[in-house]
Tab-separated table of C-alpha atoms in Angstrom:
chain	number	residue	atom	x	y	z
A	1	UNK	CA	-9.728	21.608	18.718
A	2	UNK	CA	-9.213	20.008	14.869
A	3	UNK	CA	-6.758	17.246	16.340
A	4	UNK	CA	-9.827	16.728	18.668
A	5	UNK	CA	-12.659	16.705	16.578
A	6	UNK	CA	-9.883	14.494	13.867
A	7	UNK	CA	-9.942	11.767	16.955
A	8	UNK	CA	-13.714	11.891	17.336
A	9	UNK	CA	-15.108	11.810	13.667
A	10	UNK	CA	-12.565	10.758	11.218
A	11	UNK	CA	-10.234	7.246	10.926
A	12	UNK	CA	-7.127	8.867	10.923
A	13	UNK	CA	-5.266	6.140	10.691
A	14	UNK	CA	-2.653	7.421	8.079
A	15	UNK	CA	-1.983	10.269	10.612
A	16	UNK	CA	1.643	9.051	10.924
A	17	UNK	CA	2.188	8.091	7.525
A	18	UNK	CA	3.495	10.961	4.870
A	19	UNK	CA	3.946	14.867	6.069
A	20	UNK	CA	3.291	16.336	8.968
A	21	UNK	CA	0.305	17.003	9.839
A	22	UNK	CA	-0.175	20.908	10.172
A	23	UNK	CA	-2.567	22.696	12.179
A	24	UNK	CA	-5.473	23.537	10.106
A	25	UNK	CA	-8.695	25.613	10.862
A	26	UNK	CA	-10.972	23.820	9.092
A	27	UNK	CA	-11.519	20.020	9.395
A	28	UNK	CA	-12.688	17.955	6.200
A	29	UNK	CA	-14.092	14.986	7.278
A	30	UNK	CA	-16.016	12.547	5.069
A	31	UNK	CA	-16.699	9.871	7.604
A	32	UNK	CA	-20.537	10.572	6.856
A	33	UNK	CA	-20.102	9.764	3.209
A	34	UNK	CA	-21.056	6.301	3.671
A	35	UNK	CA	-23.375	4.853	0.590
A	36	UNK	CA	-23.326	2.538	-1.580
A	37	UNK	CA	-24.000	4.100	-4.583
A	38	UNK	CA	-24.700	1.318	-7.115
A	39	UNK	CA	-23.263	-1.918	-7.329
A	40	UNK	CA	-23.393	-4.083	-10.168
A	41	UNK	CA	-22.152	-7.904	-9.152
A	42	UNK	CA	-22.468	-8.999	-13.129
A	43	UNK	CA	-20.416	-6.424	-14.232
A	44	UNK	CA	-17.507	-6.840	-11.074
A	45	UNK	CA	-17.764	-3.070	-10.823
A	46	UNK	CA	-19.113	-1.144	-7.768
A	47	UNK	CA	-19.273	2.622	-6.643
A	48	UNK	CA	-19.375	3.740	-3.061
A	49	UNK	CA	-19.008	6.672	-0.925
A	50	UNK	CA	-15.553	7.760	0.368
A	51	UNK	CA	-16.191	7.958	3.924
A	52	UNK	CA	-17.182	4.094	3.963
A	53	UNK	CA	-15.218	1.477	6.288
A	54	UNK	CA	-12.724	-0.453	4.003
A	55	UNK	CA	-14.177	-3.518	6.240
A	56	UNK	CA	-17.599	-2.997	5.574
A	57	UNK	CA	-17.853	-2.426	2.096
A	58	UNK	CA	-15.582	-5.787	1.762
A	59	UNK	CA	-18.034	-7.545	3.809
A	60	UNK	CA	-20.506	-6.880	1.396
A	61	UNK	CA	-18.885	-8.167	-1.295
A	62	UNK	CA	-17.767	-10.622	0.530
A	63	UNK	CA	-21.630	-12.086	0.819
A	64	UNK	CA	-21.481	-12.836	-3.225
A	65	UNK	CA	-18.568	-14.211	-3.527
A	66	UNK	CA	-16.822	-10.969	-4.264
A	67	UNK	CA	-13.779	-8.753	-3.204
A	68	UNK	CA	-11.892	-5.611	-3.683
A	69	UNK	CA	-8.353	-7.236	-4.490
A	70	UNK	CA	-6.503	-5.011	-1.734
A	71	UNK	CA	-5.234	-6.387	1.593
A	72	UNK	CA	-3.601	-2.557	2.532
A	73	UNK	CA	-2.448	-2.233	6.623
A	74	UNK	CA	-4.617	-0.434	8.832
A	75	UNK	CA	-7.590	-2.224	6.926
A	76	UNK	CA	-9.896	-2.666	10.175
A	77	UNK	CA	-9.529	1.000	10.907
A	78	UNK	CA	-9.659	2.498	7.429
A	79	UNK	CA	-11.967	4.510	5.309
A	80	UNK	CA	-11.966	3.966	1.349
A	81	UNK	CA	-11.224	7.548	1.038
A	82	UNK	CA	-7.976	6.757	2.960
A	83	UNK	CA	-6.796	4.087	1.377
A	84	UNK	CA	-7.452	5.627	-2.211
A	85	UNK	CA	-5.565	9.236	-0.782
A	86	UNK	CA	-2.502	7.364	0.893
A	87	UNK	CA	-2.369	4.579	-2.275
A	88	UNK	CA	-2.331	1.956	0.685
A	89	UNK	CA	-2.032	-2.192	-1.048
A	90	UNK	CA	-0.180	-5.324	0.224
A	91	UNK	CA	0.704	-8.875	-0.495
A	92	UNK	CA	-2.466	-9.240	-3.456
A	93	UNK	CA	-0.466	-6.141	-5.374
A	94	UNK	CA	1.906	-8.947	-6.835
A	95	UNK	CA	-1.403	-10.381	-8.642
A	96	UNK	CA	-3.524	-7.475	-8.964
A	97	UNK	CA	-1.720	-4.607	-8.486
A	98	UNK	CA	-2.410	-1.417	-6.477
A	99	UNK	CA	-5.491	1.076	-6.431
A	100	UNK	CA	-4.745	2.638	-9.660
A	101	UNK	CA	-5.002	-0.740	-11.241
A	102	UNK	CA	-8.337	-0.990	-9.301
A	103	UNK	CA	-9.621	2.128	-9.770
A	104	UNK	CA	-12.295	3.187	-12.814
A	105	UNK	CA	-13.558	6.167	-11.381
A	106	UNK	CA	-14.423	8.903	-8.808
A	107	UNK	CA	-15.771	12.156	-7.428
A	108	UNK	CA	-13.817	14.608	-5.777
A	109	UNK	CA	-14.979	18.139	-4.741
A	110	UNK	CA	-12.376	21.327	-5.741
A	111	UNK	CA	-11.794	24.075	-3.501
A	112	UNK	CA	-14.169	26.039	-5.409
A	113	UNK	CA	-17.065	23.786	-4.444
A	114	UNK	CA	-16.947	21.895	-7.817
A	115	UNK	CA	-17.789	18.161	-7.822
A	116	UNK	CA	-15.884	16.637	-10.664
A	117	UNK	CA	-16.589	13.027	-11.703
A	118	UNK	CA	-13.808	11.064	-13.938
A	119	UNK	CA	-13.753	7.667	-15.511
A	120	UNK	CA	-17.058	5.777	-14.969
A	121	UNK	CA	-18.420	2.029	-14.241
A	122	UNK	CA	-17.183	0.355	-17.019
A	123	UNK	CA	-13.884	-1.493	-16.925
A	124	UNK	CA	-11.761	-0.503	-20.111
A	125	UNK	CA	-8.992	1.274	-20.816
A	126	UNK	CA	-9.377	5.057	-21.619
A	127	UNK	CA	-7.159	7.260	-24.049
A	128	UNK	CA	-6.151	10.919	-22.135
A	129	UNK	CA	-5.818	11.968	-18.862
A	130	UNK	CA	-7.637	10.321	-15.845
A	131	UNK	CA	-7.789	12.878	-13.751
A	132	UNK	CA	-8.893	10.858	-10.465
A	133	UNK	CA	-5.775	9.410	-11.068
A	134	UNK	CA	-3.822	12.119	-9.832
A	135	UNK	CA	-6.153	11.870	-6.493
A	136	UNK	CA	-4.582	8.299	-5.902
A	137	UNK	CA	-1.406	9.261	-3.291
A	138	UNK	CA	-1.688	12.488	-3.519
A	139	UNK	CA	-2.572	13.017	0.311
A	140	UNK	CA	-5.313	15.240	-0.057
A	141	UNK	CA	-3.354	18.001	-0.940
A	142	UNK	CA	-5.274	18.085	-4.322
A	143	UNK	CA	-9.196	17.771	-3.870
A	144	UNK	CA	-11.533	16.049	-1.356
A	145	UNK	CA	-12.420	12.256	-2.602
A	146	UNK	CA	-16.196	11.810	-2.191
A	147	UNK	CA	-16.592	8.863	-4.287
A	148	UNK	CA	-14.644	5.815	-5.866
A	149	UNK	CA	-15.728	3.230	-8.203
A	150	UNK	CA	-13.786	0.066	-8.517
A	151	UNK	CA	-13.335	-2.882	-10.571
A	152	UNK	CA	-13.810	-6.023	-8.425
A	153	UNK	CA	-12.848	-9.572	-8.350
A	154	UNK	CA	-14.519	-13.388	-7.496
A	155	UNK	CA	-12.956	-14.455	-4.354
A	156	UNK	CA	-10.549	-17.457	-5.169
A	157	UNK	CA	-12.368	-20.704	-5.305
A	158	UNK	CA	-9.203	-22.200	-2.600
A	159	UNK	CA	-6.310	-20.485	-0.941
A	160	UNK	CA	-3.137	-22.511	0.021
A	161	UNK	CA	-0.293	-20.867	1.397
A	162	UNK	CA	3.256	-22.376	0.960
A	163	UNK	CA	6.259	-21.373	3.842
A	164	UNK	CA	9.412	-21.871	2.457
A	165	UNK	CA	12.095	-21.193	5.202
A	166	UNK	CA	16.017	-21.039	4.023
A	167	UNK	CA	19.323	-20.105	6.308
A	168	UNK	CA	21.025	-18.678	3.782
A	169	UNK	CA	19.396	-14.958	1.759
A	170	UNK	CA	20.357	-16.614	-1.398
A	171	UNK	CA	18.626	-19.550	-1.312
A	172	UNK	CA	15.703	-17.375	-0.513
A	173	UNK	CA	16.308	-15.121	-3.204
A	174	UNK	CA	17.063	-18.295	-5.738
A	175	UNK	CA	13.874	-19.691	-4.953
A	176	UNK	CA	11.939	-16.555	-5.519
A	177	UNK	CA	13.471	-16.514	-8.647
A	178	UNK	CA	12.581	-19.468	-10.264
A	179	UNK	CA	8.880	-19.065	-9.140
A	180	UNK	CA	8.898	-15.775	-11.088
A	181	UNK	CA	10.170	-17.708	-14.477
A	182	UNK	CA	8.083	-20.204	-14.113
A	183	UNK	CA	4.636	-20.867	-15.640
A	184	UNK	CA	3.230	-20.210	-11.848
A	185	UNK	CA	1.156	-16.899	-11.116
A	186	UNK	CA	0.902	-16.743	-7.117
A	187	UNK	CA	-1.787	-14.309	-5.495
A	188	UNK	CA	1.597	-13.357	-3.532
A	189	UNK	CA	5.572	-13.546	-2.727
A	190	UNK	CA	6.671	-12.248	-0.121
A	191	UNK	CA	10.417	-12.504	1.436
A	192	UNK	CA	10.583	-12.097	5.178
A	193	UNK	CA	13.701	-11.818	7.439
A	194	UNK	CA	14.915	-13.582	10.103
A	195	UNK	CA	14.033	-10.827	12.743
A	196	UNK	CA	10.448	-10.355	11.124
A	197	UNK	CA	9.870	-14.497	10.936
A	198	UNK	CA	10.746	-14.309	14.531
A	199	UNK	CA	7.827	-12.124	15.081
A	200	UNK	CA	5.323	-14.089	12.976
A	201	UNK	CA	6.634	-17.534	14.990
A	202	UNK	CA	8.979	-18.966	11.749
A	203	UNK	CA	12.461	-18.816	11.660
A	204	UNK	CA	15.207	-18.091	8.963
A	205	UNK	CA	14.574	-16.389	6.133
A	206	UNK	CA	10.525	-17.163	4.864
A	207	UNK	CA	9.350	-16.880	0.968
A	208	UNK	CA	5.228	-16.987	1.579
A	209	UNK	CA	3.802	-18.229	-1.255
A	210	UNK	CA	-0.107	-17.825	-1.182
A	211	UNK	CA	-2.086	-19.063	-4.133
A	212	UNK	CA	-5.357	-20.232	-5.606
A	213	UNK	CA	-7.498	-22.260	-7.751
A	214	UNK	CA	-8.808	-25.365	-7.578
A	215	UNK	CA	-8.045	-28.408	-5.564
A	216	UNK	CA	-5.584	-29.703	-9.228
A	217	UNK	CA	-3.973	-26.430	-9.107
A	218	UNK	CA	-3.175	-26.244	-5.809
A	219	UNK	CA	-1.868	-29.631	-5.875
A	220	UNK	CA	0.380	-28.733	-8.961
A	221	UNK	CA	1.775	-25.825	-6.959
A	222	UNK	CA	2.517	-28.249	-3.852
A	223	UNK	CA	4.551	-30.296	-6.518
A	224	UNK	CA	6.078	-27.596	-8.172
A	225	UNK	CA	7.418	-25.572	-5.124
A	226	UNK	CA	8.257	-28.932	-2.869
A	227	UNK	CA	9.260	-28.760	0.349
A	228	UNK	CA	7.503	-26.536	2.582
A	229	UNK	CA	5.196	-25.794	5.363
A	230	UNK	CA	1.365	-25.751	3.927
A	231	UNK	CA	-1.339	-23.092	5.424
A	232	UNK	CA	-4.979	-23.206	4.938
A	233	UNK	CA	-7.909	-21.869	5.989
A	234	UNK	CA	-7.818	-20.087	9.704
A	235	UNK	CA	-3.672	-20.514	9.787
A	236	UNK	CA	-3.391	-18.923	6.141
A	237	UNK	CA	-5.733	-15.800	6.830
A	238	UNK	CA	-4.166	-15.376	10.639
A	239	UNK	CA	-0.979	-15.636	8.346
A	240	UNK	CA	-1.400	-12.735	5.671
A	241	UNK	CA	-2.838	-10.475	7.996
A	242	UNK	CA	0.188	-10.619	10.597
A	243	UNK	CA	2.009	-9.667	7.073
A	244	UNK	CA	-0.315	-6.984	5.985
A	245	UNK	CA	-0.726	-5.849	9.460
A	246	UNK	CA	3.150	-5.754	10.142
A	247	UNK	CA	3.523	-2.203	9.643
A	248	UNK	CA	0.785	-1.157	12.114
A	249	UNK	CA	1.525	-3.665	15.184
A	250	UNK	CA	5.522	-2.140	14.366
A	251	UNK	CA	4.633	1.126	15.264
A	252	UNK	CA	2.001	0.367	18.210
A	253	UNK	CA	4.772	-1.757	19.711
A	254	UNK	CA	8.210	0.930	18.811
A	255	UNK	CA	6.635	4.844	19.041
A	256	UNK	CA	10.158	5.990	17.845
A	257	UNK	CA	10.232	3.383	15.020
A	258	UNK	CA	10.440	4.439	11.169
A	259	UNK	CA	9.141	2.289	8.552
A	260	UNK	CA	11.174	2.631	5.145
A	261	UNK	CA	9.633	1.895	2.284
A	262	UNK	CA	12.382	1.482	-0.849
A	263	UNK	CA	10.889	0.483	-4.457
A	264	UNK	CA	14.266	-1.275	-6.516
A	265	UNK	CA	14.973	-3.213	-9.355
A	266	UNK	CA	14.532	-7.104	-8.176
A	267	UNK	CA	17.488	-7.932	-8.644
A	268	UNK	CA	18.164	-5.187	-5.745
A	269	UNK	CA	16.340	-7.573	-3.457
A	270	UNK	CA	19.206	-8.781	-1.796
A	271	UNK	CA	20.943	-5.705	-1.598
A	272	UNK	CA	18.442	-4.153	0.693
A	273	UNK	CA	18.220	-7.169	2.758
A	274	UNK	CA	22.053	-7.063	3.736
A	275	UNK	CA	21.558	-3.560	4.385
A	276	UNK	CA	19.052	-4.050	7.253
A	277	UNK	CA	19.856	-5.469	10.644
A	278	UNK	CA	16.220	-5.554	11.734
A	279	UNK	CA	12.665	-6.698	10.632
A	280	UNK	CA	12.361	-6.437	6.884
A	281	UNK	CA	9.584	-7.314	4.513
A	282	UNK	CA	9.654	-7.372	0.703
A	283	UNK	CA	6.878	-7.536	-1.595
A	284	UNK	CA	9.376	-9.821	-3.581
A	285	UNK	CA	7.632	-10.113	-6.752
A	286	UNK	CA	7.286	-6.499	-7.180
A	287	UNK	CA	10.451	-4.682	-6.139
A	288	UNK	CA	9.505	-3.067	-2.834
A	289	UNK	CA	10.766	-3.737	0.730
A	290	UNK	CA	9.972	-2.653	3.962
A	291	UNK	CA	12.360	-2.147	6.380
A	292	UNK	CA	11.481	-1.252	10.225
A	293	UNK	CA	13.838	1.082	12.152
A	294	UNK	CA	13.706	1.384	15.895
A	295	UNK	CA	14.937	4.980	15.591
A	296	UNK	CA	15.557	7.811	13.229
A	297	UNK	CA	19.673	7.122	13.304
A	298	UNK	CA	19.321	4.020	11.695
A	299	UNK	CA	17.658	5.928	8.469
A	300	UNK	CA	21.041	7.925	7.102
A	301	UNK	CA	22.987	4.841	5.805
A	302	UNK	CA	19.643	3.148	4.262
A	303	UNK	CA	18.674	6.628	2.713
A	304	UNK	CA	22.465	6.724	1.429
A	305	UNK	CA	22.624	3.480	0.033
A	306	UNK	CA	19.067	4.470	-1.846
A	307	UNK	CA	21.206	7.551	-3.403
A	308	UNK	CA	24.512	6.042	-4.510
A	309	UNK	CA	22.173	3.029	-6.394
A	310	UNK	CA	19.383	5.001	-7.705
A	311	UNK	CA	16.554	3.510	-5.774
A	312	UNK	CA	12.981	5.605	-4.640
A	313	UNK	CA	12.579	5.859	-0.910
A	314	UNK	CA	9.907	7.180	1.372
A	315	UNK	CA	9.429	7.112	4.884
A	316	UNK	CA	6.359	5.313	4.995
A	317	UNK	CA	5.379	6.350	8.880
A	318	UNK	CA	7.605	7.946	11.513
A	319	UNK	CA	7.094	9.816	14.939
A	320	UNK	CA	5.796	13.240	14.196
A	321	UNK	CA	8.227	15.298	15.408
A	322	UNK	CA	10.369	13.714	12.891
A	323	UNK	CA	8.209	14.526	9.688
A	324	UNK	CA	8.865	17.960	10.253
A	325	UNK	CA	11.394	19.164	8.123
A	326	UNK	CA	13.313	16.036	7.344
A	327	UNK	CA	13.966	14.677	4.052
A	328	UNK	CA	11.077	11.858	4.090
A	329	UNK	CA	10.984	11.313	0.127
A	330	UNK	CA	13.345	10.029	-2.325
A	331	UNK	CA	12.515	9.991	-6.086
A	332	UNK	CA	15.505	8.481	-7.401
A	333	UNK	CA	17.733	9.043	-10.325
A	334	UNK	CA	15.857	8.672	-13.640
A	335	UNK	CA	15.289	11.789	-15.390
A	336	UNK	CA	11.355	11.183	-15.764
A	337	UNK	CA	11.765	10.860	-11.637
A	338	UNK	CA	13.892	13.899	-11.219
A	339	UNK	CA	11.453	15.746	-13.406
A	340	UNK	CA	8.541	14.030	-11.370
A	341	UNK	CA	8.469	16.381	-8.798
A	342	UNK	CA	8.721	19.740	-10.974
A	343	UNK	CA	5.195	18.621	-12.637
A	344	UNK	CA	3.977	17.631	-9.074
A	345	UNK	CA	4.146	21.539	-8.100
A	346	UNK	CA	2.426	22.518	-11.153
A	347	UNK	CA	-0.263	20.271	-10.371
A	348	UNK	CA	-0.446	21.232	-7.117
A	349	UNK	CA	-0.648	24.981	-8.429
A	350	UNK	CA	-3.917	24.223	-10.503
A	351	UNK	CA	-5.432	22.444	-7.742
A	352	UNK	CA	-4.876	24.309	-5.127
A	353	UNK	CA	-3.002	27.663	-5.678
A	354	UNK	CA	-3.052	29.144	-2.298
A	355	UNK	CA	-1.621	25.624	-0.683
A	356	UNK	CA	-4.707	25.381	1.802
A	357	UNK	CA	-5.413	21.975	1.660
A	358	UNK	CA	-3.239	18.915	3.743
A	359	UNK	CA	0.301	21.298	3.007
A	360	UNK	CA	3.106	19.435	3.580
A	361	UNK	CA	0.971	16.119	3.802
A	362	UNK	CA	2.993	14.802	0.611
A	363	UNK	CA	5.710	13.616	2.183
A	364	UNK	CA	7.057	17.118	3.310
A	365	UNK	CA	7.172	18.470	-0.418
A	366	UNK	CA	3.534	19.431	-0.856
């Protein structure tokens, strides 16, 4: 009956991303948490319900001018509440980072029926602990998200998007390199494979470089990057949202298929590439690479290679019956990550101390 009513009244399109999900017998839902509840355009700050369509609260921005500066998959389907819970971002994270850069405040309600506000509308940085910022990926296992308030951004005056396709991983990698110590700040950099191109009609291995400004900056970029196929307007966006979208249409079209998410150094880059025969996508500017399995045997070498060099892994979405008890998260071998986890159960403990809310949800550890 809750996987029913889940279907009917909530989004629940994170529902094979992180943990299993575990039968419950009480459904949260905060799909009727829709308000705006005050938006200041001057300021670039707005605060709206969590239960609100992602879609339509960028729509409304989108009418002056304005955006929240996340491009996460799922996007059509998804809730603010789930995007802010699951920490979902895309291609834009290379220029504006994720939701906790985003981020200036909430509202979540505590098991004990306590509504607890945190930060506020004002965009600053604050001294102590933020504690909404322990709500950002945590799954719901912590609290229920009612509200979010976020610091937003013009929309870019002109887009361009720049394909550069190379035969060889190095020259891909070389490229990327020399964009990232140069004076040039692209919106995003992304590296895609050969098998991945394929999908997205390009071929080889593509470094998409989108950008912005005015007409003389996007000209300067032209010049700077040289040859290349150029994207604009309806072939850009159609573009980006293929990328952003690639994790979705990978597990519509394979319903065995794991996506592997592994955050590296980036000079690692290359590393990962070699080590996947299929689809692959890197955020390149930022360290983190998707790779897309078509089945659970193809995770053991990936997850060993992410061991023996120290990288973090998570299995970003998988079949079900494979969330349940499998390894699905990989911290990595810092001390502050090994330690990570330890304060993560403390947490947990203060939050929720009879583990009633989304257990297991974190990735199988909470």
């Amino acid at each position: 009956a809750a996987k029913a009513a889940a279907k009917r009244f909530c989004a629940n399109s994170k529902r094979l991303m992180g943990g299993p999900v575990r039968p419950a017998e009480v459904l949260v839902c905060t799909r009727g948490l829709r308000r705006v509840l005050q938006y200041e355009p001057n300021d670039l700050t707005i605060s709206v319900e969590a239960g609100m369509a992602f879609t339509d609260l960028q729509k409304l921005l989108a009418a002056n001018g304005q955006m929240i500066a996340l491009d996460p998959p799922f996007s059509a389907q998804a809730t603010v509440g789930g995007i802010v819970a699951a920490n979902s971002s895309g291609p834009m994270r290379r220029l504006f980072g994720t939701a906790r850069d985003l981020i200036i405040g909430m509202q979540f309600a505590t098991l004990d029926g306590r509504l607890v506000r945190t930060g506020g509308m004002v965009v600053k940085n604050v001294a102590g602990l933020d504690m909404g910022k322990l709500m950002i990926g945590s799954f719901g296992t912590l609290a229920v998200i009612t509200s979010v308030n976020f610091r937003i951004h013009p929309r870019p005056q002109q887009t361009s998007t720049f394909l550069l396709s190379f035969s060889e991983l190095d020259s891909a990698i070389e490229k990327r390199d020399a964009i990232l110590h140069s004076v040039l700040r692209p919106m995003a950099l992304e590296i895609v494979s050969p098998p991945a191109a394929a999908r997205l009609g390009a071929s080889g291995y593509v470094l998409s470089v989108r950008v912005s400004g005015s007409a003389g900056v996007l000209a300067r970029y032209a010049k700077e990057l040289g040859a290349g196929e150029a994207l604009t307007e309806g072939a850009e966006a159609s573009w980006w949202k293929s990328i952003s979208e690639f994790s979705a249409e990978f597990i519509r079209r394979q319903p065995n298929g794991v996506v592997l998410r592994l955050s590296t150094k980036l000079t690692d880059t290359q590393a990962v590439f070699r080590l996947v025969s299929g689809p692959c996508i890197s955020h390149a500017g930022s360290g983190v690479t998707f790779a897309y399995l078509t089945s659970w045997q193809a995770l053991p070498a990936l997850w060993h290679a992410a061991i023996q060099n120290g990288w973090s892994a998570a299995v970003e979405f998988a079949p079900e019956e494979k969330r349940i008890g499998q390894e699905l998260w990989l911290l990595g071998a810092s001390p502050a990550r090994a330690n990570a986890f330890a304060i993560m159960k403390k947490v947990k403990q203060m939050f929720d101390p009879n583990n009633l809310l989304n257990r297991s949800r974190l990735y199988g550890r909470i």
